[in-house]
C-alpha cells in the first residue's frame, strides 16, 4: 500500500466512549453521596470496577495496548482464500479497517464497505474515506450507508463477502440468522464468505449445529466453522460472553 499522507489512520475502538463515561460518572455520583450511607460507597466501588473493566478492555483493543482488535479482525482475513479478482464487500465496516486491509492485500480488487454508522462508537463514512486516502486505496474502495438487514445490492453481486463482529448489533432484524441470509444473498454462486460474530451465543443464534444446517439448507455449497474465541492471544477477562467470549467464524463457498 502506498500512503498518500503522513496522517495516522483512526480505526476507533469496540469499547464505545459511552461504556467508559457512564460507569465513571455513576461512580462519582455515588461517591459524592457516600457520607449519607455506606451503601452509596459500595455502589461507587461497584461502578468504579465496571469502569476499570471497560477501561482495560479499551486499552487492550487499542494499538498501544496490544491491538487485539486488529488481531481479531485479521482472523477473518486469514480464513479468506481468494485470488483477489473482482468485488468484495465488508458488512458493518466501522471506520473501514477491514475494507482497507482487503484493498491493500488484493491490488486488483474493488472493495465496498457498508455500515449504518451513527451508533455509540463514533464511526463514520468520512473517517472511512479519510483512512482509505491515508492508506492509498481510495480509488478501489467505496463506502455506503446501509443496514446489513437490507443490503442495497442485487443478488449474487459480490465475489467475496466478509463481516466482523456486526450481525448481533443489527437492531432492525429481530432474527440475526436473517442478517446472515441477507449477507449470503449478495454473494455469487461459487463466491466466498467469511463472517465472524458471536455465533456461539445461543441466545442470539440458537444451537450452533442447527445454525450451520440452516445455512446449508439455503443452498450454500460449503459451510465451515472455527471457534476463534479459543485463540490464545485473547486474555481471559475479555472472554466474557458480552465481550468476545462467544466469537466464531462461519466461512465457506456459496
Ligand atoms: C463492533 S463494531 C465492528 C466494526 C468493524 N466491523 C470492525 O471490525 O472494526 C460494530 C459495527 O456494526 C455497525 N452496525 C450496527 N448496526 C448495523 C446495521 N444495522 N447495519 C450495518 N452496520 C451496522 C456499527 O455501526 C459498527 O460499525
PDB file of C-alpha atoms and ligand atoms in Angstrom:
ATOM      1  CA  UNK A   1       0.000   0.000   0.000  1.00  0.00           C
ATOM      2  CA  UNK A   2       1.418   3.426  -0.850  1.00  0.00           C
ATOM      3  CA  UNK A   3       0.411   6.041   1.716  1.00  0.00           C
ATOM      4  CA  UNK A   4      -0.941   9.346   0.378  1.00  0.00           C
ATOM      5  CA  UNK A   5      -0.354  11.458   3.519  1.00  0.00           C
ATOM      6  CA  UNK A   6       1.641  11.328   6.745  1.00  0.00           C
ATOM      7  CA  UNK A   7      -1.557  11.410   8.833  1.00  0.00           C
ATOM      8  CA  UNK A   8      -2.408   8.402  11.003  1.00  0.00           C
ATOM      9  CA  UNK A   9      -5.426   6.175  10.404  1.00  0.00           C
ATOM     10  CA  UNK A  10      -8.088   6.044  13.128  1.00  0.00           C
ATOM     11  CA  UNK A  11      -9.984   2.785  13.329  1.00  0.00           C
ATOM     12  CA  UNK A  12     -11.769   3.507  16.608  1.00  0.00           C
ATOM     13  CA  UNK A  13     -12.371   1.138  19.493  1.00  0.00           C
ATOM     14  CA  UNK A  14     -15.049  -1.518  20.035  1.00  0.00           C
ATOM     15  CA  UNK A  15     -15.473  -0.242  23.599  1.00  0.00           C
ATOM     16  CA  UNK A  16     -17.511   2.887  22.996  1.00  0.00           C
ATOM     17  CA  UNK A  17     -16.680   6.035  24.994  1.00  0.00           C
ATOM     18  CA  UNK A  18     -20.176   5.750  26.487  1.00  0.00           C
ATOM     19  CA  UNK A  19     -19.118   2.493  28.234  1.00  0.00           C
ATOM     20  CA  UNK A  20     -16.306   4.464  29.905  1.00  0.00           C
ATOM     21  CA  UNK A  21     -18.106   7.711  30.739  1.00  0.00           C
ATOM     22  CA  UNK A  22     -21.329   6.184  32.033  1.00  0.00           C
ATOM     23  CA  UNK A  23     -19.867   3.991  34.850  1.00  0.00           C
ATOM     24  CA  UNK A  24     -17.257   6.675  35.698  1.00  0.00           C
ATOM     25  CA  UNK A  25     -19.947   9.364  36.084  1.00  0.00           C
ATOM     26  CA  UNK A  26     -22.177   6.985  38.087  1.00  0.00           C
ATOM     27  CA  UNK A  27     -19.255   6.065  40.393  1.00  0.00           C
ATOM     28  CA  UNK A  28     -18.555   9.765  41.041  1.00  0.00           C
ATOM     29  CA  UNK A  29     -22.237  10.416  41.687  1.00  0.00           C
ATOM     30  CA  UNK A  30     -22.421   7.681  44.355  1.00  0.00           C
ATOM     31  CA  UNK A  31     -19.075   8.733  45.802  1.00  0.00           C
ATOM     32  CA  UNK A  32     -20.465  12.251  46.341  1.00  0.00           C
ATOM     33  CA  UNK A  33     -23.296  10.663  48.379  1.00  0.00           C
ATOM     34  CA  UNK A  34     -21.051   8.302  50.350  1.00  0.00           C
ATOM     35  CA  UNK A  35     -21.337  10.342  53.583  1.00  0.00           C
ATOM     36  CA  UNK A  36     -25.132   9.685  53.550  1.00  0.00           C
ATOM     37  CA  UNK A  37     -24.900   5.889  53.647  1.00  0.00           C
ATOM     38  CA  UNK A  38     -22.217   3.237  53.224  1.00  0.00           C
ATOM     39  CA  UNK A  39     -24.443   1.641  50.539  1.00  0.00           C
ATOM     40  CA  UNK A  40     -23.553   4.587  48.319  1.00  0.00           C
ATOM     41  CA  UNK A  41     -19.867   3.818  48.916  1.00  0.00           C
ATOM     42  CA  UNK A  42     -20.467   0.195  47.877  1.00  0.00           C
ATOM     43  CA  UNK A  43     -22.363   1.379  44.776  1.00  0.00           C
ATOM     44  CA  UNK A  44     -19.497   3.780  43.944  1.00  0.00           C
ATOM     45  CA  UNK A  45     -16.984   0.911  44.262  1.00  0.00           C
ATOM     46  CA  UNK A  46     -19.117  -1.312  42.020  1.00  0.00           C
ATOM     47  CA  UNK A  47     -19.330   1.272  39.232  1.00  0.00           C
ATOM     48  CA  UNK A  48     -15.644   2.026  39.574  1.00  0.00           C
ATOM     49  CA  UNK A  49     -14.880  -1.675  38.965  1.00  0.00           C
ATOM     50  CA  UNK A  50     -17.171  -1.619  35.900  1.00  0.00           C
ATOM     51  CA  UNK A  51     -15.321   1.474  34.664  1.00  0.00           C
ATOM     52  CA  UNK A  52     -11.921  -0.162  35.296  1.00  0.00           C
ATOM     53  CA  UNK A  53     -13.012  -3.297  33.390  1.00  0.00           C
ATOM     54  CA  UNK A  54     -14.043  -1.368  30.278  1.00  0.00           C
ATOM     55  CA  UNK A  55     -11.019   0.952  30.509  1.00  0.00           C
ATOM     56  CA  UNK A  56      -8.716  -2.088  30.491  1.00  0.00           C
ATOM     57  CA  UNK A  57     -10.662  -3.632  27.590  1.00  0.00           C
ATOM     58  CA  UNK A  58     -10.396  -0.312  25.710  1.00  0.00           C
ATOM     59  CA  UNK A  59      -6.649  -0.295  26.247  1.00  0.00           C
ATOM     60  CA  UNK A  60      -6.119  -3.912  25.154  1.00  0.00           C
ATOM     61  CA  UNK A  61      -8.175  -3.404  21.992  1.00  0.00           C
ATOM     62  CA  UNK A  62      -6.215  -0.275  21.053  1.00  0.00           C
ATOM     63  CA  UNK A  63      -2.860  -0.236  19.162  1.00  0.00           C
ATOM     64  CA  UNK A  64      -0.994   0.902  22.294  1.00  0.00           C
ATOM     65  CA  UNK A  65      -2.324  -1.963  24.445  1.00  0.00           C
ATOM     66  CA  UNK A  66      -1.755  -4.992  22.223  1.00  0.00           C
ATOM     67  CA  UNK A  67      -4.034  -4.155  19.280  1.00  0.00           C
ATOM     68  CA  UNK A  68      -6.341  -7.096  19.960  1.00  0.00           C
ATOM     69  CA  UNK A  69      -8.977  -5.524  17.765  1.00  0.00           C
ATOM     70  CA  UNK A  70      -6.707  -5.794  14.728  1.00  0.00           C
ATOM     71  CA  UNK A  71      -5.640  -9.315  15.714  1.00  0.00           C
ATOM     72  CA  UNK A  72      -9.274 -10.441  15.981  1.00  0.00           C
ATOM     73  CA  UNK A  73     -10.158  -8.742  12.680  1.00  0.00           C
ATOM     74  CA  UNK A  74      -7.175 -10.425  10.995  1.00  0.00           C
ATOM     75  CA  UNK A  75      -8.648 -13.845  11.829  1.00  0.00           C
ATOM     76  CA  UNK A  76     -11.244 -13.093   9.147  1.00  0.00           C
ATOM     77  CA  UNK A  77      -8.584 -12.368   6.527  1.00  0.00           C
ATOM     78  CA  UNK A  78      -6.634 -15.491   7.495  1.00  0.00           C
ATOM     79  CA  UNK A  79      -9.664 -17.580   6.546  1.00  0.00           C
ATOM     80  CA  UNK A  80     -10.054 -15.892   3.184  1.00  0.00           C
ATOM     81  CA  UNK A  81      -8.715 -17.911   0.245  1.00  0.00           C
ATOM     82  CA  UNK A  82      -9.264 -15.666  -2.755  1.00  0.00           C
ATOM     83  CA  UNK A  83      -7.419 -14.840  -5.970  1.00  0.00           C
ATOM     84  CA  UNK A  84      -8.209 -11.167  -5.359  1.00  0.00           C
ATOM     85  CA  UNK A  85     -10.025 -10.565  -8.650  1.00  0.00           C
ATOM     86  CA  UNK A  86     -13.432  -8.948  -8.501  1.00  0.00           C
ATOM     87  CA  UNK A  87     -15.708  -7.284  -5.988  1.00  0.00           C
ATOM     88  CA  UNK A  88     -15.567  -7.686  -2.209  1.00  0.00           C
ATOM     89  CA  UNK A  89     -17.994  -6.438   0.428  1.00  0.00           C
ATOM     90  CA  UNK A  90     -17.449  -5.771   4.147  1.00  0.00           C
ATOM     91  CA  UNK A  91     -20.720  -5.614   6.059  1.00  0.00           C
ATOM     92  CA  UNK A  92     -20.629  -3.215   9.031  1.00  0.00           C
ATOM     93  CA  UNK A  93     -17.247  -1.751   8.161  1.00  0.00           C
ATOM     94  CA  UNK A  94     -16.932   0.696  11.104  1.00  0.00           C
ATOM     95  CA  UNK A  95     -14.088   3.043  10.211  1.00  0.00           C
ATOM     96  CA  UNK A  96     -13.072   0.904   7.241  1.00  0.00           C
ATOM     97  CA  UNK A  97     -10.238  -1.180   8.722  1.00  0.00           C
ATOM     98  CA  UNK A  98     -11.149  -4.465   7.006  1.00  0.00           C
ATOM     99  CA  UNK A  99     -12.089  -2.804   3.692  1.00  0.00           C
ATOM    100  CA  UNK A 100      -8.747  -1.004   3.569  1.00  0.00           C
ATOM    101  CA  UNK A 101      -6.760  -4.092   4.506  1.00  0.00           C
ATOM    102  CA  UNK A 102      -8.554  -6.135   1.834  1.00  0.00           C
ATOM    103  CA  UNK A 103      -7.828  -3.462  -0.776  1.00  0.00           C
ATOM    104  CA  UNK A 104      -4.173  -3.419   0.283  1.00  0.00           C
ATOM    105  CA  UNK A 105      -3.862  -7.195   0.243  1.00  0.00           C
ATOM    106  CA  UNK A 106      -5.598  -7.616  -3.133  1.00  0.00           C
ATOM    107  CA  UNK A 107      -4.416  -4.864  -5.521  1.00  0.00           C
ATOM    108  CA  UNK A 108      -6.846  -5.954  -8.249  1.00  0.00           C
ATOM    109  CA  UNK A 109      -9.935  -5.933  -6.049  1.00  0.00           C
ATOM    110  CA  UNK A 110     -12.681  -3.352  -5.702  1.00  0.00           C
ATOM    111  CA  UNK A 111     -13.875  -3.270  -2.104  1.00  0.00           C
ATOM    112  CA  UNK A 112     -17.130  -1.859  -0.762  1.00  0.00           C
ATOM    113  CA  UNK A 113     -17.888  -1.209   2.900  1.00  0.00           C
ATOM    114  CA  UNK A 114     -21.391  -0.642   4.186  1.00  0.00           C
ATOM    115  CA  UNK A 115     -22.369   0.484   7.666  1.00  0.00           C
ATOM    116  CA  UNK A 116     -25.361   2.042   9.385  1.00  0.00           C
ATOM    117  CA  UNK A 117     -22.933   4.275  11.347  1.00  0.00           C
ATOM    118  CA  UNK A 118     -24.349   6.785  13.818  1.00  0.00           C
ATOM    119  CA  UNK A 119     -24.111   4.484  16.888  1.00  0.00           C
ATOM    120  CA  UNK A 120     -22.137   4.915  20.099  1.00  0.00           C
ATOM    121  CA  UNK A 121     -18.776   4.093  18.525  1.00  0.00           C
ATOM    122  CA  UNK A 122     -18.302   7.353  16.615  1.00  0.00           C
ATOM    123  CA  UNK A 123     -17.539   5.547  13.338  1.00  0.00           C
ATOM    124  CA  UNK A 124     -18.390   7.441  10.144  1.00  0.00           C
ATOM    125  CA  UNK A 125     -18.199   7.351   6.367  1.00  0.00           C
ATOM    126  CA  UNK A 126     -15.942  10.427   6.475  1.00  0.00           C
ATOM    127  CA  UNK A 127     -13.469   8.552   8.708  1.00  0.00           C
ATOM    128  CA  UNK A 128     -13.545   5.573   6.287  1.00  0.00           C
ATOM    129  CA  UNK A 129     -12.775   7.804   3.317  1.00  0.00           C
ATOM    130  CA  UNK A 130     -10.024   9.594   5.203  1.00  0.00           C
ATOM    131  CA  UNK A 131      -8.421   6.307   6.319  1.00  0.00           C
ATOM    132  CA  UNK A 132      -8.629   4.913   2.770  1.00  0.00           C
ATOM    133  CA  UNK A 133      -6.911   8.047   1.455  1.00  0.00           C
ATOM    134  CA  UNK A 134      -4.157   7.789   4.057  1.00  0.00           C
ATOM    135  CA  UNK A 135      -3.562   4.146   3.089  1.00  0.00           C
ATOM    136  CA  UNK A 136      -3.574   4.951  -0.621  1.00  0.00           C
ATOM    137  CA  UNK A 137      -6.587   2.803  -1.584  1.00  0.00           C
ATOM    138  CA  UNK A 138      -9.262   5.463  -2.220  1.00  0.00           C
ATOM    139  CA  UNK A 139      -9.608   4.598  -5.899  1.00  0.00           C
ATOM    140  CA  UNK A 140     -10.563   0.987  -5.160  1.00  0.00           C
ATOM    141  CA  UNK A 141     -12.757   1.464  -2.097  1.00  0.00           C
ATOM    142  CA  UNK A 142     -16.373   2.641  -1.766  1.00  0.00           C
ATOM    143  CA  UNK A 143     -18.317   3.313   1.432  1.00  0.00           C
ATOM    144  CA  UNK A 144     -22.120   3.318   1.563  1.00  0.00           C
ATOM    145  CA  UNK A 145     -24.631   3.897   4.344  1.00  0.00           C
ATOM    146  CA  UNK A 146     -26.985   0.925   4.568  1.00  0.00           C
ATOM    147  CA  UNK A 147     -28.325  -1.594   7.021  1.00  0.00           C
ATOM    148  CA  UNK A 148     -26.998  -5.135   6.997  1.00  0.00           C
ATOM    149  CA  UNK A 149     -30.627  -6.262   7.216  1.00  0.00           C
ATOM    150  CA  UNK A 150     -31.381  -4.908   3.744  1.00  0.00           C
ATOM    151  CA  UNK A 151     -28.309  -4.594   1.537  1.00  0.00           C
ATOM    152  CA  UNK A 152     -28.640  -2.208  -1.436  1.00  0.00           C
ATOM    153  CA  UNK A 153     -27.142  -4.678  -3.923  1.00  0.00           C
ATOM    154  CA  UNK A 154     -28.673  -7.136  -6.344  1.00  0.00           C
ATOM    155  CA  UNK A 155     -28.462 -10.884  -5.758  1.00  0.00           C
ATOM    156  CA  UNK A 156     -25.073 -12.536  -6.442  1.00  0.00           C
ATOM    157  CA  UNK A 157     -23.245  -9.229  -6.968  1.00  0.00           C
ATOM    158  CA  UNK A 158     -20.067  -9.923  -4.934  1.00  0.00           C
ATOM    159  CA  UNK A 159     -17.232 -12.425  -5.341  1.00  0.00           C
ATOM    160  CA  UNK A 160     -16.480 -12.146  -1.628  1.00  0.00           C
ATOM    161  CA  UNK A 161     -18.343 -11.000   1.472  1.00  0.00           C
ATOM    162  CA  UNK A 162     -16.782 -10.556   4.898  1.00  0.00           C
ATOM    163  CA  UNK A 163     -18.042  -9.174   8.169  1.00  0.00           C
ATOM    164  CA  UNK A 164     -16.515  -8.804  11.592  1.00  0.00           C
ATOM    165  CA  UNK A 165     -18.402  -8.509  14.862  1.00  0.00           C
ATOM    166  CA  UNK A 166     -21.512  -6.860  13.406  1.00  0.00           C
ATOM    167  CA  UNK A 167     -24.535  -9.107  12.832  1.00  0.00           C
ATOM    168  CA  UNK A 168     -25.501  -9.295  16.536  1.00  0.00           C
ATOM    169  CA  UNK A 169     -25.693  -5.466  16.536  1.00  0.00           C
ATOM    170  CA  UNK A 170     -28.260  -5.220  13.745  1.00  0.00           C
ATOM    171  CA  UNK A 171     -31.248  -3.852  15.597  1.00  0.00           C
ATOM    172  CA  UNK A 172     -33.670  -3.769  12.679  1.00  0.00           C
ATOM    173  CA  UNK A 173     -33.518  -7.565  12.326  1.00  0.00           C
ATOM    174  CA  UNK A 174     -35.145  -9.499  15.142  1.00  0.00           C
ATOM    175  CA  UNK A 175     -33.746 -12.818  13.965  1.00  0.00           C
ATOM    176  CA  UNK A 176     -29.993 -12.416  13.387  1.00  0.00           C
ATOM    177  CA  UNK A 177     -29.988 -15.527  11.139  1.00  0.00           C
ATOM    178  CA  UNK A 178     -31.876 -13.379   8.651  1.00  0.00           C
ATOM    179  CA  UNK A 179     -28.907 -10.951   8.585  1.00  0.00           C
ATOM    180  CA  UNK A 180     -26.652 -13.871   7.642  1.00  0.00           C
ATOM    181  CA  UNK A 181     -29.100 -14.909   4.932  1.00  0.00           C
ATOM    182  CA  UNK A 182     -29.151 -11.356   3.568  1.00  0.00           C
ATOM    183  CA  UNK A 183     -25.315 -11.286   3.527  1.00  0.00           C
ATOM    184  CA  UNK A 184     -25.236 -14.555   1.555  1.00  0.00           C
ATOM    185  CA  UNK A 185     -27.846 -13.290  -0.898  1.00  0.00           C
ATOM    186  CA  UNK A 186     -25.389 -10.816  -2.409  1.00  0.00           C
ATOM    187  CA  UNK A 187     -22.586 -13.406  -2.813  1.00  0.00           C
ATOM    188  CA  UNK A 188     -22.414 -15.056  -6.240  1.00  0.00           C
ATOM    189  CA  UNK A 189     -22.586 -18.826  -6.736  1.00  0.00           C
ATOM    190  CA  UNK A 190     -19.079 -20.148  -6.003  1.00  0.00           C
ATOM    191  CA  UNK A 191     -18.232 -16.877  -4.200  1.00  0.00           C
ATOM    192  CA  UNK A 192     -16.522 -16.843  -0.813  1.00  0.00           C
ATOM    193  CA  UNK A 193     -17.756 -15.655   2.558  1.00  0.00           C
ATOM    194  CA  UNK A 194     -16.058 -15.227   5.950  1.00  0.00           C
ATOM    195  CA  UNK A 195     -18.193 -13.937   8.801  1.00  0.00           C
ATOM    196  CA  UNK A 196     -17.037 -13.512  12.402  1.00  0.00           C
ATOM    197  CA  UNK A 197     -19.623 -12.788  15.054  1.00  0.00           C
ATOM    198  CA  UNK A 198     -20.996 -14.064  18.375  1.00  0.00           C
ATOM    199  CA  UNK A 199     -22.077 -17.310  16.715  1.00  0.00           C
ATOM    200  CA  UNK A 200     -21.542 -19.247  19.974  1.00  0.00           C
ATOM    201  CA  UNK A 201     -24.162 -17.133  21.769  1.00  0.00           C
ATOM    202  CA  UNK A 202     -27.224 -19.400  21.829  1.00  0.00           C
ATOM    203  CA  UNK A 203     -29.457 -16.513  22.889  1.00  0.00           C
ATOM    204  CA  UNK A 204     -28.663 -14.797  19.589  1.00  0.00           C
ATOM    205  CA  UNK A 205     -28.207 -17.603  17.035  1.00  0.00           C
ATOM    206  CA  UNK A 206     -29.664 -20.671  18.780  1.00  0.00           C
ATOM    207  CA  UNK A 207     -27.954 -24.061  18.579  1.00  0.00           C
ATOM    208  CA  UNK A 208     -24.726 -23.966  16.528  1.00  0.00           C
ATOM    209  CA  UNK A 209     -25.251 -27.257  14.624  1.00  0.00           C
ATOM    210  CA  UNK A 210     -28.756 -26.161  13.803  1.00  0.00           C
ATOM    211  CA  UNK A 211     -27.434 -22.801  12.571  1.00  0.00           C
ATOM    212  CA  UNK A 212     -24.874 -24.493  10.278  1.00  0.00           C
ATOM    213  CA  UNK A 213     -27.546 -26.887   8.948  1.00  0.00           C
ATOM    214  CA  UNK A 214     -29.891 -23.952   8.336  1.00  0.00           C
ATOM    215  CA  UNK A 215     -27.203 -22.200   6.257  1.00  0.00           C
ATOM    216  CA  UNK A 216     -26.599 -25.381   4.230  1.00  0.00           C
ATOM    217  CA  UNK A 217     -30.363 -25.547   3.732  1.00  0.00           C
ATOM    218  CA  UNK A 218     -30.180 -22.168   1.966  1.00  0.00           C
ATOM    219  CA  UNK A 219     -28.240 -23.891  -0.826  1.00  0.00           C
ATOM    220  CA  UNK A 220     -24.767 -22.839   0.334  1.00  0.00           C
ATOM    221  CA  UNK A 221     -22.311 -25.381  -1.048  1.00  0.00           C
ATOM    222  CA  UNK A 222     -19.583 -25.294   1.622  1.00  0.00           C
ATOM    223  CA  UNK A 223     -20.103 -24.212   5.230  1.00  0.00           C
ATOM    224  CA  UNK A 224     -17.216 -24.354   7.732  1.00  0.00           C
ATOM    225  CA  UNK A 225     -16.793 -23.279  11.310  1.00  0.00           C
ATOM    226  CA  UNK A 226     -13.921 -22.085  13.523  1.00  0.00           C
ATOM    227  CA  UNK A 227     -14.180 -21.302  17.220  1.00  0.00           C
ATOM    228  CA  UNK A 228     -11.996 -18.189  17.303  1.00  0.00           C
ATOM    229  CA  UNK A 229     -12.880 -17.396  20.928  1.00  0.00           C
ATOM    230  CA  UNK A 230     -10.296 -20.011  21.945  1.00  0.00           C
ATOM    231  CA  UNK A 231      -7.355 -18.090  20.432  1.00  0.00           C
ATOM    232  CA  UNK A 232      -4.551 -17.828  22.981  1.00  0.00           C
ATOM    233  CA  UNK A 233      -3.910 -14.129  22.370  1.00  0.00           C
ATOM    234  CA  UNK A 234      -7.357 -13.230  23.764  1.00  0.00           C
ATOM    235  CA  UNK A 235      -6.958 -12.646  27.529  1.00  0.00           C
ATOM    236  CA  UNK A 236      -9.345 -14.394  29.913  1.00  0.00           C
ATOM    237  CA  UNK A 237     -11.026 -11.201  31.102  1.00  0.00           C
ATOM    238  CA  UNK A 238     -12.218 -10.486  27.528  1.00  0.00           C
ATOM    239  CA  UNK A 239     -13.686 -13.977  27.166  1.00  0.00           C
ATOM    240  CA  UNK A 240     -16.940 -12.965  28.835  1.00  0.00           C
ATOM    241  CA  UNK A 241     -19.951 -13.635  26.580  1.00  0.00           C
ATOM    242  CA  UNK A 242     -20.793  -9.927  26.172  1.00  0.00           C
ATOM    243  CA  UNK A 243     -17.235  -9.186  25.026  1.00  0.00           C
ATOM    244  CA  UNK A 244     -15.518 -11.616  22.633  1.00  0.00           C
ATOM    245  CA  UNK A 245     -16.074 -14.870  24.572  1.00  0.00           C
ATOM    246  CA  UNK A 246     -18.625 -16.144  22.042  1.00  0.00           C
ATOM    247  CA  UNK A 247     -16.910 -15.202  18.782  1.00  0.00           C
ATOM    248  CA  UNK A 248     -16.526 -17.692  15.989  1.00  0.00           C
ATOM    249  CA  UNK A 249     -16.139 -17.695  12.234  1.00  0.00           C
ATOM    250  CA  UNK A 250     -18.515 -19.205   9.721  1.00  0.00           C
ATOM    251  CA  UNK A 251     -16.887 -19.402   6.297  1.00  0.00           C
ATOM    252  CA  UNK A 252     -17.153 -21.208   3.027  1.00  0.00           C
ATOM    253  CA  UNK A 253     -18.309 -21.093  -0.580  1.00  0.00           C
ATOM    254  CA  UNK A 254     -21.803 -20.359  -1.794  1.00  0.00           C
TER     255      UNK A 254
HETATM  256  C1  LIG B   1     -18.190  -3.680  16.966  1.00  0.00           C
HETATM  257  S1  LIG B   1     -18.317  -2.651  15.571  1.00  0.00           S
HETATM  258  C2  LIG B   1     -17.327  -3.537  14.382  1.00  0.00           C
HETATM  259  C3  LIG B   1     -16.865  -2.658  13.267  1.00  0.00           C
HETATM  260  C4  LIG B   1     -15.927  -3.303  12.239  1.00  0.00           C
HETATM  261  N1  LIG B   1     -16.508  -4.421  11.586  1.00  0.00           N
HETATM  262  C5  LIG B   1     -14.608  -3.674  12.874  1.00  0.00           C
HETATM  263  O1  LIG B   1     -14.195  -4.835  12.770  1.00  0.00           O
HETATM  264  O2  LIG B   1     -13.973  -2.790  13.449  1.00  0.00           O
HETATM  265  C6  LIG B   1     -19.981  -2.960  15.018  1.00  0.00           C
HETATM  266  C7  LIG B   1     -20.331  -2.225  13.742  1.00  0.00           C
HETATM  267  O3  LIG B   1     -21.635  -2.616  13.327  1.00  0.00           O
HETATM  268  C8  LIG B   1     -22.256  -1.499  12.742  1.00  0.00           C
HETATM  269  N2  LIG B   1     -23.703  -1.707  12.669  1.00  0.00           N
HETATM  270  C9  LIG B   1     -24.603  -1.739  13.690  1.00  0.00           C
HETATM  271  N3  LIG B   1     -25.841  -1.930  13.198  1.00  0.00           N
HETATM  272  C10 LIG B   1     -25.712  -2.034  11.839  1.00  0.00           C
HETATM  273  C11 LIG B   1     -26.632  -2.248  10.785  1.00  0.00           C
HETATM  274  N4  LIG B   1     -27.934  -2.376  11.004  1.00  0.00           N
HETATM  275  N5  LIG B   1     -26.142  -2.311   9.537  1.00  0.00           N
HETATM  276  C12 LIG B   1     -24.824  -2.177   9.273  1.00  0.00           C
HETATM  277  N6  LIG B   1     -23.906  -1.975  10.237  1.00  0.00           N
HETATM  278  C13 LIG B   1     -24.347  -1.900  11.497  1.00  0.00           C
HETATM  279  C14 LIG B   1     -21.851  -0.360  13.667  1.00  0.00           C
HETATM  280  O4  LIG B   1     -22.075   0.905  13.092  1.00  0.00           O
HETATM  281  C15 LIG B   1     -20.371  -0.690  13.881  1.00  0.00           C
HETATM  282  O5  LIG B   1     -19.599  -0.123  12.869  1.00  0.00           O
END
